[in-house]
Each structure stands twice: as C-alpha cells, then as structure tokens.
GROMACS .gro file of C-alpha atoms in nm:
model
  456
    1MET     CA    1   2.036  -1.295   1.768
    2LEU     CA    2   1.908  -0.985   1.593
    3LEU     CA    3   2.217  -0.973   1.369
    4ALA     CA    4   2.159  -1.333   1.262
    5LYS     CA    5   1.796  -1.255   1.178
    6THR     CA    6   1.912  -0.945   0.993
    7LEU     CA    7   2.152  -1.141   0.773
    8ARG     CA    8   1.886  -1.406   0.700
    9SER     CA    9   1.608  -1.159   0.624
   10SER     CA   10   1.466  -1.111   0.277
   11THR     CA   11   1.508  -0.734   0.319
   12PHE     CA   12   1.883  -0.781   0.349
   13ARG     CA   13   1.892  -0.998   0.038
   14LEU     CA   14   1.688  -0.744  -0.155
   15ALA     CA   15   1.920  -0.469  -0.034
   16LEU     CA   16   2.221  -0.665  -0.159
   17ILE     CA   17   2.053  -0.715  -0.497
   18ALA     CA   18   1.976  -0.344  -0.518
   19ILE     CA   19   2.332  -0.255  -0.420
   20GLY     CA   20   2.470  -0.500  -0.677
   21ALA     CA   21   2.255  -0.345  -0.948
   22PHE     CA   22   2.358   0.004  -0.837
   23GLY     CA   23   2.724  -0.102  -0.836
   24LEU     CA   24   2.698  -0.235  -1.190
   25ILE     CA   25   2.540   0.089  -1.306
   26VAL     CA   26   2.811   0.295  -1.135
   27ALA     CA   27   3.082   0.070  -1.282
   28ALA     CA   28   2.933   0.106  -1.629
   29ILE     CA   29   2.918   0.485  -1.595
   30PHE     CA   30   3.272   0.497  -1.459
   31ALA     CA   31   3.402   0.276  -1.743
   32TYR     CA   32   3.226   0.495  -1.999
   33VAL     CA   33   3.379   0.812  -1.852
   34TYR     CA   34   3.721   0.647  -1.829
   35TRP     CA   35   3.734   0.520  -2.184
   36SER     CA   36   3.574   0.834  -2.325
   37THR     CA   37   3.836   1.050  -2.152
   38VAL     CA   38   4.122   0.829  -2.263
   39ALA     CA   39   3.992   0.822  -2.620
   40TYR     CA   40   3.954   1.199  -2.624
   41VAL     CA   41   4.303   1.263  -2.487
   42ARG     CA   42   4.453   1.010  -2.726
   43SER     CA   43   4.273   1.164  -3.023
   44GLU     CA   44   4.403   1.509  -2.934
   45SER     CA   45   4.757   1.372  -2.896
   46ASP     CA   46   4.730   1.179  -3.223
   47ARG     CA   47   4.609   1.489  -3.403
   48ALA     CA   48   4.912   1.687  -3.284
   49ILE     CA   49   5.146   1.404  -3.383
   50MET     CA   50   4.995   1.378  -3.730
   51THR     CA   51   5.020   1.754  -3.777
   52GLU     CA   52   5.389   1.746  -3.687
   53GLN     CA   53   5.443   1.446  -3.915
   54THR     CA   54   5.288   1.641  -4.201
   55ASN     CA   55   5.517   1.937  -4.134
   56LEU     CA   56   5.828   1.717  -4.137
   57ARG     CA   57   5.717   1.537  -4.452
   58GLU     CA   58   5.673   1.874  -4.629
   59ALA     CA   59   6.018   1.984  -4.515
   60PHE     CA   60   6.163   1.662  -4.662
   61ALA     CA   61   5.978   1.724  -4.986
   62ARG     CA   62   6.119   2.077  -5.007
   63SER     CA   63   6.476   2.034  -4.884
   64GLY     CA   64   6.544   1.662  -4.883
   65ARG     CA   65   6.721   1.476  -4.605
   66ASP     CA   66   6.942   1.772  -4.505
   67GLY     CA   67   6.645   2.005  -4.465
   68LEU     CA   68   6.459   1.743  -4.261
   69VAL     CA   69   6.759   1.687  -4.032
   70ALA     CA   70   6.791   2.062  -3.981
   71LEU     CA   71   6.423   2.100  -3.895
   72ILE     CA   72   6.434   1.808  -3.647
   73GLY     CA   73   6.732   1.976  -3.479
   74GLN     CA   74   6.537   2.301  -3.451
   75ARG     CA   75   6.240   2.119  -3.302
   76ILE     CA   76   6.452   1.949  -3.036
   77ALA     CA   77   6.616   2.282  -2.942
   78ASP     CA   78   6.281   2.466  -2.926
   79ARG     CA   79   6.128   2.446  -2.574
   80GLY     CA   80   5.786   2.490  -2.730
   81PHE     CA   81   5.818   2.134  -2.861
   82ALA     CA   82   5.919   1.984  -2.530
   83GLY     CA   83   5.768   1.640  -2.495
   84HIS     CA   84   5.794   1.564  -2.865
   85VAL     CA   85   6.001   1.269  -2.979
   86TYR     CA   86   6.180   1.253  -3.314
   87LEU     CA   87   6.395   0.997  -3.488
   88LEU     CA   88   6.526   0.981  -3.844
   89ALA     CA   89   6.711   0.663  -3.927
   90GLY     CA   90   6.884   0.568  -4.251
   91PRO     CA   91   6.834   0.245  -4.443
   92ASP     CA   92   7.107   0.087  -4.237
   93ALA     CA   93   6.924   0.184  -3.911
   94ALA     CA   94   7.188   0.445  -3.834
   95VAL     CA   95   7.045   0.742  -3.642
   96LEU     CA   96   7.060   1.056  -3.858
   97ALA     CA   97   6.867   1.299  -3.632
   98GLY     CA   98   6.638   1.304  -3.330
   99ASN     CA   99   6.636   1.275  -2.952
  100LEU     CA  100   6.627   0.894  -2.953
  101LYS     CA  101   6.955   0.705  -2.971
  102GLN     CA  102   6.816   0.403  -3.152
  103TRP     CA  103   6.509   0.275  -3.324
  104PRO     CA  104   6.264   0.143  -3.058
  105SER     CA  105   6.244  -0.232  -3.046
  106GLY     CA  106   5.908  -0.361  -3.169
  107ALA     CA  107   5.824  -0.039  -3.352
  108ALA     CA  108   5.705  -0.107  -3.707
  109ALA     CA  109   5.824   0.089  -4.006
  110GLN     CA  110   5.470   0.205  -4.081
  111GLY     CA  111   5.182   0.298  -3.849
  112TRP     CA  112   5.112   0.376  -3.484
  113THR     CA  113   5.309   0.242  -3.193
  114GLU     CA  114   5.362   0.289  -2.820
  115PHE     CA  115   5.681   0.219  -2.631
  116ARG     CA  116   5.891   0.311  -2.334
  117ALA     CA  117   6.188   0.537  -2.403
  118PRO     CA  118   6.459   0.456  -2.148
  119MET     CA  119   6.699   0.683  -2.329
  120LEU     CA  120   6.486   0.985  -2.230
  121PRO     CA  121   6.456   1.127  -1.877
  122ALA     CA  122   6.195   0.955  -1.657
  123ASN     CA  123   6.156   0.667  -1.907
  124PRO     CA  124   5.831   0.808  -2.045
  125LEU     CA  125   5.558   0.629  -2.235
  126VAL     CA  126   5.570   0.748  -2.596
  127ARG     CA  127   5.302   0.727  -2.859
  128ALA     CA  128   5.436   0.771  -3.212
  129VAL     CA  129   5.366   0.723  -3.579
  130THR     CA  130   5.627   0.587  -3.817
  131GLU     CA  131   5.667   0.599  -4.195
  132ARG     CA  132   5.927   0.516  -4.458
  133LEU     CA  133   6.031   0.809  -4.675
  134ALA     CA  134   6.088   0.798  -5.046
  135ASN     CA  135   6.469   0.770  -5.006
  136GLY     CA  136   6.439   0.470  -4.774
  137ASP     CA  137   6.485   0.659  -4.448
  138ASP     CA  138   6.254   0.580  -4.154
  139LEU     CA  139   6.087   0.873  -3.975
  140LEU     CA  140   5.934   0.847  -3.623
  141VAL     CA  141   5.731   1.133  -3.479
  142GLY     CA  142   5.578   1.099  -3.132
  143ARG     CA  143   5.486   1.258  -2.803
  144ASP     CA  144   5.545   1.183  -2.442
  145ILE     CA  145   5.207   1.057  -2.311
  146GLY     CA  146   5.332   0.998  -1.960
  147ASP     CA  147   5.076   1.247  -1.831
  148LEU     CA  148   4.801   1.041  -1.994
  149ASP     CA  149   4.950   0.727  -1.845
  150GLY     CA  150   4.957   0.888  -1.501
  151PHE     CA  151   4.604   1.013  -1.547
  152MET     CA  152   4.484   0.666  -1.637
  153ALA     CA  153   4.664   0.523  -1.334
  154ARG     CA  154   4.502   0.780  -1.104
  155ILE     CA  155   4.160   0.703  -1.251
  156ARG     CA  156   4.216   0.333  -1.192
  157VAL     CA  157   4.315   0.398  -0.831
  158ALA     CA  158   4.017   0.629  -0.785
  159GLY     CA  159   3.786   0.367  -0.934
  160ILE     CA  160   3.913   0.099  -0.700
  161ALA     CA  161   3.883   0.335  -0.403
  162VAL     CA  162   3.530   0.438  -0.498
  163ALA     CA  163   3.429   0.074  -0.550
  164GLY     CA  164   3.566  -0.017  -0.207
  165LEU     CA  165   3.392   0.280  -0.046
  166ILE     CA  166   3.065   0.189  -0.214
  167VAL     CA  167   3.093  -0.168  -0.090
  168VAL     CA  168   3.164  -0.055   0.267
  169LEU     CA  169   2.891   0.208   0.273
  170ALA     CA  170   2.646  -0.028   0.106
  171ALA     CA  171   2.718  -0.299   0.360
  172VAL     CA  172   2.674  -0.058   0.651
  173ALA     CA  173   2.357   0.091   0.503
  174SER     CA  174   2.212  -0.251   0.419
  175ILE     CA  175   2.273  -0.387   0.766
  176GLY     CA  176   2.144  -0.067   0.926
  177VAL     CA  177   1.825  -0.049   0.721
  178THR     CA  178   1.761  -0.422   0.747
  179ARG     CA  179   1.830  -0.418   1.121
  180ARG     CA  180   1.577  -0.138   1.164
  181THR     CA  181   1.320  -0.324   0.955
  182VAL     CA  182   1.378  -0.651   1.137
  183GLY     CA  183   1.358  -0.467   1.468
  184ARG     CA  184   1.017  -0.324   1.384
  185ILE     CA  185   0.896  -0.663   1.261
  186GLU     CA  186   1.021  -0.827   1.579
  187SER     CA  187   0.834  -0.565   1.781
  188ILE     CA  188   0.514  -0.656   1.597
  189ASN     CA  189   0.585  -1.028   1.641
  190ALA     CA  190   0.652  -0.984   2.013
  191THR     CA  191   0.326  -0.798   2.058
  192SER     CA  192   0.141  -1.063   1.857
  193ARG     CA  193   0.283  -1.338   2.080
  194ALA     CA  194   0.190  -1.141   2.391
  195ILE     CA  195  -0.165  -1.098   2.257
  196MET     CA  196  -0.194  -1.471   2.191
  197LEU     CA  197  -0.076  -1.546   2.545
  198SER     CA  198  -0.246  -1.276   2.752
  199GLY     CA  199  -0.537  -1.131   2.552
  200LEU     CA  200  -0.639  -0.845   2.326
  201ASP     CA  201  -0.547  -0.563   2.565
  202ARG     CA  202  -0.191  -0.531   2.428
  203ARG     CA  203  -0.106  -0.292   2.142
  204ILE     CA  204   0.192  -0.250   1.910
  205PRO     CA  205   0.410   0.041   2.032
  206LEU     CA  206   0.449   0.342   1.802
  207ARG     CA  207   0.777   0.530   1.765
  208GLY     CA  208   0.627   0.859   1.657
  209SER     CA  209   0.821   0.862   1.330
  210HIS     CA  210   0.500   0.862   1.124
  211ASP     CA  211   0.671   0.639   0.867
  212GLU     CA  212   0.524   0.337   0.692
  213TRP     CA  213   0.598   0.113   0.992
  214ASP     CA  214   0.411   0.346   1.225
  215ARG     CA  215   0.120   0.345   0.980
  216VAL     CA  216   0.125  -0.036   0.972
  217ALA     CA  217   0.130  -0.045   1.352
  218GLU     CA  218  -0.157   0.204   1.367
  219ASN     CA  219  -0.365  -0.004   1.127
  220LEU     CA  220  -0.290  -0.322   1.319
  221ASN     CA  221  -0.384  -0.150   1.644
  222LEU     CA  222  -0.709  -0.032   1.486
  223MET     CA  223  -0.773  -0.388   1.371
  224LEU     CA  224  -0.709  -0.513   1.724
  225ASP     CA  225  -0.948  -0.250   1.858
  226ARG     CA  226  -1.209  -0.369   1.611
  227ILE     CA  227  -1.150  -0.733   1.700
  228GLN     CA  228  -1.174  -0.652   2.071
  229THR     CA  229  -1.499  -0.464   2.007
  230LEU     CA  230  -1.638  -0.754   1.806
  231MET     CA  231  -1.535  -1.001   2.073
  232GLY     CA  232  -1.712  -0.787   2.329
  233ASP     CA  233  -2.018  -0.776   2.105
  234VAL     CA  234  -2.009  -1.153   2.065
  235LYS     CA  235  -1.991  -1.194   2.444
  236GLN     CA  236  -2.278  -0.950   2.489
  237VAL     CA  237  -2.483  -1.126   2.220
  238SER     CA  238  -2.411  -1.461   2.382
  239ASP     CA  239  -2.520  -1.329   2.721
  240ASN     CA  240  -2.834  -1.172   2.572
  241ILE     CA  241  -2.925  -1.486   2.377
  242THR     CA  242  -2.881  -1.692   2.693
  243HIS     CA  243  -3.107  -1.456   2.885
  244ASP     CA  244  -3.370  -1.432   2.610
  245LEU     CA  245  -3.382  -1.807   2.558
  246ARG     CA  246  -3.381  -1.896   2.925
  247THR     CA  247  -3.712  -1.722   2.996
  248PRO     CA  248  -3.932  -1.894   2.732
  249LEU     CA  249  -3.756  -2.230   2.778
  250THR     CA  250  -3.801  -2.210   3.155
  251ARG     CA  251  -4.168  -2.128   3.111
  252MET     CA  252  -4.214  -2.418   2.869
  253ARG     CA  253  -4.039  -2.661   3.103
  254GLY     CA  254  -4.243  -2.546   3.398
  255ARG     CA  255  -4.570  -2.584   3.213
  256LEU     CA  256  -4.475  -2.924   3.077
  257GLU     CA  257  -4.361  -3.049   3.418
  258LYS     CA  258  -4.685  -2.925   3.576
  259ALA     CA  259  -4.890  -3.094   3.306
  260TYR     CA  260  -4.687  -3.414   3.344
  261HIS     CA  261  -4.773  -3.448   3.713
  262ALA     CA  262  -5.134  -3.328   3.679
  263GLN     CA  263  -5.434  -3.524   3.558
  264ARG     CA  264  -5.527  -3.484   3.194
  265ASN     CA  265  -5.760  -3.197   3.120
  266GLY     CA  266  -5.852  -3.122   2.763
  267GLU     CA  267  -5.894  -2.747   2.797
  268ALA     CA  268  -5.589  -2.704   3.021
  269ASP     CA  269  -5.377  -2.917   2.792
  270ALA     CA  270  -5.488  -2.719   2.488
  271ALA     CA  271  -5.400  -2.391   2.662
  272LEU     CA  272  -5.062  -2.533   2.764
  273ILE     CA  273  -4.990  -2.648   2.412
  274GLY     CA  274  -5.089  -2.307   2.274
  275ASP     CA  275  -4.866  -2.120   2.520
  276THR     CA  276  -4.578  -2.356   2.448
  277ILE     CA  277  -4.617  -2.307   2.073
  278ALA     CA  278  -4.620  -1.929   2.125
  279ASP     CA  279  -4.294  -1.945   2.321
  280LEU     CA  280  -4.139  -2.172   2.057
  281ASP     CA  281  -4.248  -1.927   1.786
  282THR     CA  282  -4.071  -1.651   1.978
  283VAL     CA  283  -3.749  -1.855   1.985
  284LEU     CA  284  -3.781  -1.948   1.618
  285ARG     CA  285  -3.843  -1.585   1.520
  286MET     CA  286  -3.526  -1.489   1.705
  287PHE     CA  287  -3.318  -1.741   1.513
  288ALA     CA  288  -3.489  -1.649   1.186
  289SER     CA  289  -3.398  -1.283   1.246
  290LEU     CA  290  -3.034  -1.377   1.316
  291THR     CA  291  -3.020  -1.586   1.000
  292ARG     CA  292  -3.172  -1.304   0.796
  293ILE     CA  293  -2.926  -1.048   0.931
  294SER     CA  294  -2.631  -1.279   0.856
  295GLU     CA  295  -2.759  -1.333   0.502
  296ILE     CA  296  -2.788  -0.959   0.446
  297GLU     CA  297  -2.441  -0.890   0.588
  298THR     CA  298  -2.284  -1.141   0.348
  299ARG     CA  299  -2.426  -0.935   0.058
  300ALA     CA  300  -2.598  -1.245  -0.079
  301ARG     CA  301  -2.917  -1.047  -0.144
  302ARG     CA  302  -2.771  -0.797  -0.394
  303VAL     CA  303  -2.882  -1.025  -0.679
  304ALA     CA  304  -3.241  -0.919  -0.604
  305PHE     CA  305  -3.175  -0.547  -0.658
  306ARG     CA  306  -3.428  -0.378  -0.884
  307SER     CA  307  -3.556  -0.027  -0.944
  308VAL     CA  308  -3.821   0.033  -0.674
  309ASN     CA  309  -4.041   0.319  -0.559
  310LEU     CA  310  -3.967   0.393  -0.192
  311VAL     CA  311  -4.299   0.575  -0.152
  312GLU     CA  312  -4.491   0.266  -0.265
  313ILE     CA  313  -4.307   0.043  -0.017
  314ALA     CA  314  -4.359   0.290   0.268
  315GLY     CA  315  -4.728   0.312   0.179
  316GLU     CA  316  -4.764  -0.065   0.212
  317VAL     CA  317  -4.595  -0.056   0.552
  318VAL     CA  318  -4.820   0.225   0.673
  319GLU     CA  319  -5.123   0.032   0.554
  320LEU     CA  320  -5.001  -0.282   0.733
  321TYR     CA  321  -4.945  -0.103   1.066
  322ASP     CA  322  -5.249   0.121   1.050
  323ALA     CA  323  -5.457  -0.115   1.265
  324ALA     CA  324  -5.182  -0.149   1.527
  325ALA     CA  325  -5.152   0.228   1.542
  326GLU     CA  326  -5.528   0.266   1.591
  327ARG     CA  327  -5.518   0.026   1.887
  328ASP     CA  328  -5.273   0.261   2.060
  329ALA     CA  329  -5.468   0.569   1.943
  330THR     CA  330  -5.155   0.664   1.746
  331ARG     CA  331  -5.184   0.869   1.432
  332LEU     CA  332  -4.981   0.711   1.150
  333ASP     CA  333  -4.937   0.905   0.826
  334LEU     CA  334  -4.722   0.914   0.510
  335ALA     CA  335  -4.589   1.235   0.354
  336GLY     CA  336  -4.330   1.357   0.107
  337ASP     CA  337  -4.279   1.329  -0.269
  338ALA     CA  338  -4.509   1.127  -0.491
  339GLU     CA  339  -4.224   0.914  -0.628
  340VAL     CA  340  -3.880   0.833  -0.485
  341LEU     CA  341  -3.691   0.582  -0.699
  342LEU     CA  342  -3.382   0.384  -0.605
  343THR     CA  343  -3.217   0.052  -0.686
  344GLY     CA  344  -3.255  -0.203  -0.409
  345ASP     CA  345  -3.414  -0.518  -0.270
  346ARG     CA  346  -3.785  -0.448  -0.227
  347ASP     CA  347  -3.844  -0.709   0.044
  348LEU     CA  348  -3.549  -0.596   0.254
  349LEU     CA  349  -3.648  -0.231   0.227
  350PHE     CA  350  -4.000  -0.328   0.332
  351ASP     CA  351  -3.862  -0.513   0.638
  352ALA     CA  352  -3.638  -0.221   0.736
  353ILE     CA  353  -3.919   0.038   0.712
  354ALA     CA  354  -4.158  -0.199   0.893
  355ASN     CA  355  -3.913  -0.236   1.183
  356LEU     CA  356  -3.876   0.140   1.213
  357VAL     CA  357  -4.251   0.196   1.208
  358ASP     CA  358  -4.310  -0.091   1.453
  359ASN     CA  359  -4.055   0.054   1.697
  360ALA     CA  360  -4.203   0.401   1.662
  361ILE     CA  361  -4.552   0.271   1.747
  362LYS     CA  362  -4.435   0.047   2.034
  363HIS     CA  363  -4.198   0.293   2.197
  364GLY     CA  364  -4.374   0.617   2.103
  365ARG     CA  365  -4.627   0.798   2.318
  366ALA     CA  366  -4.975   0.647   2.341
  367GLY     CA  367  -5.213   0.871   2.153
  368GLY     CA  368  -4.916   1.030   1.979
  369ARG     CA  369  -4.812   1.054   1.616
  370VAL     CA  370  -4.582   0.855   1.388
  371SER     CA  371  -4.494   1.009   1.052
  372VAL     CA  372  -4.318   0.847   0.757
  373THR     CA  373  -4.164   1.084   0.503
  374CYS     CA  374  -4.010   0.992   0.165
  375CYS     CA  375  -3.840   1.253  -0.051
  376ASN     CA  376  -3.567   1.317  -0.304
  377SER     CA  377  -3.262   1.525  -0.210
  378ASP     CA  378  -2.922   1.620  -0.347
  379GLU     CA  379  -2.779   1.323  -0.155
  380GLY     CA  380  -3.025   1.080  -0.315
  381ALA     CA  381  -3.339   0.912  -0.179
  382VAL     CA  382  -3.431   0.983   0.186
  383ILE     CA  383  -3.684   0.816   0.416
  384ALA     CA  384  -3.755   0.941   0.769
  385VAL     CA  385  -3.964   0.785   1.049
  386ALA     CA  386  -4.047   1.015   1.342
  387ASP     CA  387  -4.243   0.975   1.665
  388ASN     CA  388  -4.310   1.196   1.966
  389GLY     CA  389  -4.231   0.942   2.237
  390PRO     CA  390  -3.951   0.941   2.495
  391GLY     CA  391  -3.683   0.897   2.227
  392ILE     CA  392  -3.335   0.750   2.272
  393PRO     CA  393  -3.057   0.920   2.473
  394ALA     CA  394  -2.782   1.058   2.249
  395GLY     CA  395  -2.522   0.836   2.418
  396GLN     CA  396  -2.717   0.526   2.314
  397HIS     CA  397  -2.755   0.607   1.943
  398ASP     CA  398  -2.461   0.392   1.831
  399ARG     CA  399  -2.546   0.104   2.060
  400VAL     CA  400  -2.906   0.045   1.959
  401PHE     CA  401  -2.797  -0.108   1.627
  402LYS     CA  402  -2.610  -0.392   1.802
  403ARG     CA  403  -2.779  -0.729   1.810
  404PHE     CA  404  -2.998  -0.797   2.115
  405TYR     CA  405  -2.928  -0.451   2.257
  406ARG     CA  406  -3.216  -0.297   2.450
  407LEU     CA  407  -3.250   0.028   2.634
  408GLU     CA  408  -3.446  -0.162   2.900
  409GLN     CA  409  -3.173  -0.374   3.053
  410SER     CA  410  -3.401  -0.602   3.253
  411ARG     CA  411  -3.510  -0.758   2.919
  412TYR     CA  412  -3.860  -0.839   3.041
  413THR     CA  413  -4.038  -0.619   2.789
  414PRO     CA  414  -4.151  -0.777   2.457
  415GLY     CA  415  -3.897  -0.791   2.175
  416ASN     CA  416  -3.554  -0.939   2.111
  417GLY     CA  417  -3.341  -0.635   2.020
  418LEU     CA  418  -3.285  -0.742   1.659
  419GLY     CA  419  -3.509  -0.495   1.476
  420LEU     CA  420  -3.262  -0.207   1.446
  421SER     CA  421  -2.979  -0.455   1.376
  422LEU     CA  422  -3.173  -0.569   1.069
  423VAL     CA  423  -3.231  -0.205   0.968
  424ALA     CA  424  -2.855  -0.137   0.995
  425ALA     CA  425  -2.774  -0.446   0.786
  426VAL     CA  426  -3.021  -0.346   0.514
  427ALA     CA  427  -2.884   0.009   0.511
  428SER     CA  428  -2.526  -0.118   0.481
  429LEU     CA  429  -2.625  -0.349   0.194
  430HIS     CA  430  -2.777  -0.052   0.006
  431GLY     CA  431  -2.490   0.185   0.090
  432ALA     CA  432  -2.726   0.401   0.294
  433ARG     CA  433  -2.639   0.620   0.593
  434ILE     CA  434  -2.848   0.609   0.911
  435GLU     CA  435  -2.892   0.912   1.133
  436LEU     CA  436  -3.074   0.923   1.468
  437ARG     CA  437  -3.187   1.267   1.586
  438ASP     CA  438  -3.388   1.416   1.867
  439ASN     CA  439  -3.738   1.494   1.741
  440ALA     CA  440  -3.806   1.717   2.047
  441PRO     CA  441  -3.984   1.517   2.175
  442GLY     CA  442  -3.934   1.172   2.034
  443LEU     CA  443  -3.696   1.015   1.786
  444LEU     CA  444  -3.628   1.088   1.420
  445VAL     CA  445  -3.463   0.810   1.217
  446GLN     CA  446  -3.340   0.902   0.867
  447LEU     CA  447  -3.195   0.677   0.595
  448TYR     CA  448  -2.995   0.850   0.320
  449PHE     CA  449  -2.943   0.644   0.006
  450PRO     CA  450  -2.647   0.771  -0.204
  451PRO     CA  451  -2.701   0.891  -0.563
  452ALA     CA  452  -2.508   0.591  -0.696
  453ALA     CA  453  -2.774   0.363  -0.550
  454SER     CA  454  -3.066   0.560  -0.690
  455GLY     CA  455  -3.214   0.481  -1.028
  456THR     CA  456  -3.481   0.590  -1.269
   0.00000   0.00000   0.00000
C-alpha cells in the first residue's frame, strides 16, 4: 500500500526528473572527458608519427631508396622503436622494407589511416600516415595504438558500469526518500482523519529529527492548539451570551406577562415600558459592542487613520468621566507630556481610553484615585491608566481581554465583559502592546504604541 503510494507520489516523479537531469549532466561530463582524453592521446601519437615520417623523408632525400631502406631496417631492429610500424612499397606494390608483409587493404596512398595488422603479434590496431615519394614508392609510417584502443574499451566499460550504478543508487535513493516523505504525509493525514472523527485533542507525532517535517508538524500542532483555544473561547462566549441575555429577557417576559394579566394602569404601564426599553438597550448595546469589535478586528477601520494628539483625546475622556468620578468621590486627573502624537483612528482611541477609565472608576476603590498619563518614550507613544482599587490577580491578566469574561463569575454585577475586549482589538489594530501591572494597590494598564505607528 505504502509502496504504491510512493510510486504514485509527485515527490517520486520529481526525484526521477532530478535524477534524469543529474544523469544527463554526468553523461555529458563523462563524454567530454572521454573524447578529450582520446583526442589528446591521438594527437600525441600523431605528433610522434609525423616526426618519424619527417626523419624518413629526410633520409630518402639524402640517400635515396637504399638509404631509406637501411634506416627502416635500423628502426625495426632498435627496441627503442618498438610499436612503430613501417612499410616501403615499390610502384608495383612489392614490399621493399618494413615490418608489414603487404600494403594494408583500404589504406590510401596519401593521408591518415587506421587498420588492423594481422601480420603483427596480437593483431594490433595501427594508426599510420602514408605518402608517395618522388620516385613512385609508397611509404607508410605508423604506431601500434592498441593501448589506446584498450584504454577506450576500459573507459566504455567503466562508463556503462557507472551509469548502471547511478541508476541503481538513484532508484534506491528515490524510493527511500519518497517513502520517508510519503510516510510523514500519511502520518499527518492519519492524525487529520482522527481529529475529524474524534475531536481536537489529537496531535501530530514528532520524531525528534528537527527537520522540515518536524517543523511542519510543530506548526500544525500549534495551529490545532490555537483552534482548540478559539473553539473553547467560542463555547465560553456562547455560554456567557446565553447567560447575559437570559436575565434581561426573562425580566422583560415576566413584566409583560404580569402586565398582560393585570388591569391597565397608566403609571404602572409607563414604568414597565421604561424598564423593558432599558433591558432592550442593554441587549442592543451588547450586540453593538460585538459588531464594533468584529469590525475593528477585520482592520476595516485603518482607512480612518490620521495624525492625532493622544493627550487631547485623553483630556476629552477625563472631562467626560469627571462627573461619574465625583459621584464616587474618586479623584480623576490627567498627567504627562503636553503633546503625544501618533497615527491612528481618533474615535477608536477615544473608545479604548474611555473603557479603561470607566473600568478604573467602577472597579477602583470608592474615594480613591484614577490617573491617566500620556508621554513619549523610546518605544513610541505611551498611555497609562492607574487606580488604587483591588486590582486583577496576575493569573487573570490574559483572560480579562476575552469577550464576556468577568472576574465575578456569578455575572450579576453590571456590565457585559466586552470593554477590555474592545481595548485589545483597538490596540491590535494600532500595533500597540498592552501591559497589566500591579499598582500596589490597584491596577496599572499601559498601552505602548510602536515608533512606526507614531507620527508628527
């Protein structure tokens, strides 16, 4: 089964293509070396033959036929010229001198030729040059190139052997590599099928090789972790929405049912209508907040980015919440630099700061202090909102930014748990970093806007 998938895989086909290309390159290199070597050896042999031909021609010019015959006899007797081939034939083709008994068949009277010499030991391959002398005699001077012939044969055998070895090794390597790749892919596929059947608790096994497949598996496992977290968040949000909607809807139904069975009373009916409208406004505000957060998270609001003064926006928020702070005997003040510029959406920044200030007043200590600080730093623009209330436990810092999350799990206190979710969405849109710290006592929330987001 795995072998069949291996042979059908695209990796195997790519491996074969790569091997084919590699084989062609090797064959081209081998052919170049082969022909270059043969050409070099032949040129050296031809040079020696031509030198000897020149020597014999000079001897003929000096001493005529007799001198040439004598020199050829000396050459044949001299062991230093072993491997040389000589033949001097008269106009009637009679052999006058040399170690060949007859003129080779097919050898021209002028030029280069190659032939087998059965009259010599071992029937060697001879390469020779022929010419016709001034008196009509034919002179052949050559060399035994049997060594070159053997060398060429050995190279051909070696080439065939290397080609066969390359094919075998390439086939084994291709199947091995492809089998390993297909095996890892099948492992991922098997885990994916198990996840689809049983749930998100399964993970792709790692082999500890730290190769690219392990990195892919790690990233997929991280993605599965993220999906599982998001699914858990969706379930929690669904549960929280159900709980938050059930209370006002139950109250509205109860009031309406009571009014339906009771006699009409103008004042009571007006109060009922007012309470019902208030509960409906609460539900509508919840959905409006969800819609706003979704819009921010889709980055649709970046078109409204302008250069804004963070101090000016914070001042407007402080002015808006000053009356609410006075009702709780809370001191609300603004401090920091006179001007902190950045590029962003003014309305969204206003909403984010307003939510932080609102939370600080609501959850801070009655008669306490809420301070808003804007300043410039090496990291860019910074805004901090601090109170001296009970604060948030360190273990809850990451959770409070989830939608509908509340520290008070009974969910009977005012609010819907979307304020800090909106702050996190606005911060993400502006590339800002949020930090929650212990204000000893109370909570300190800081937003750091990166230099790239700041402007002048």
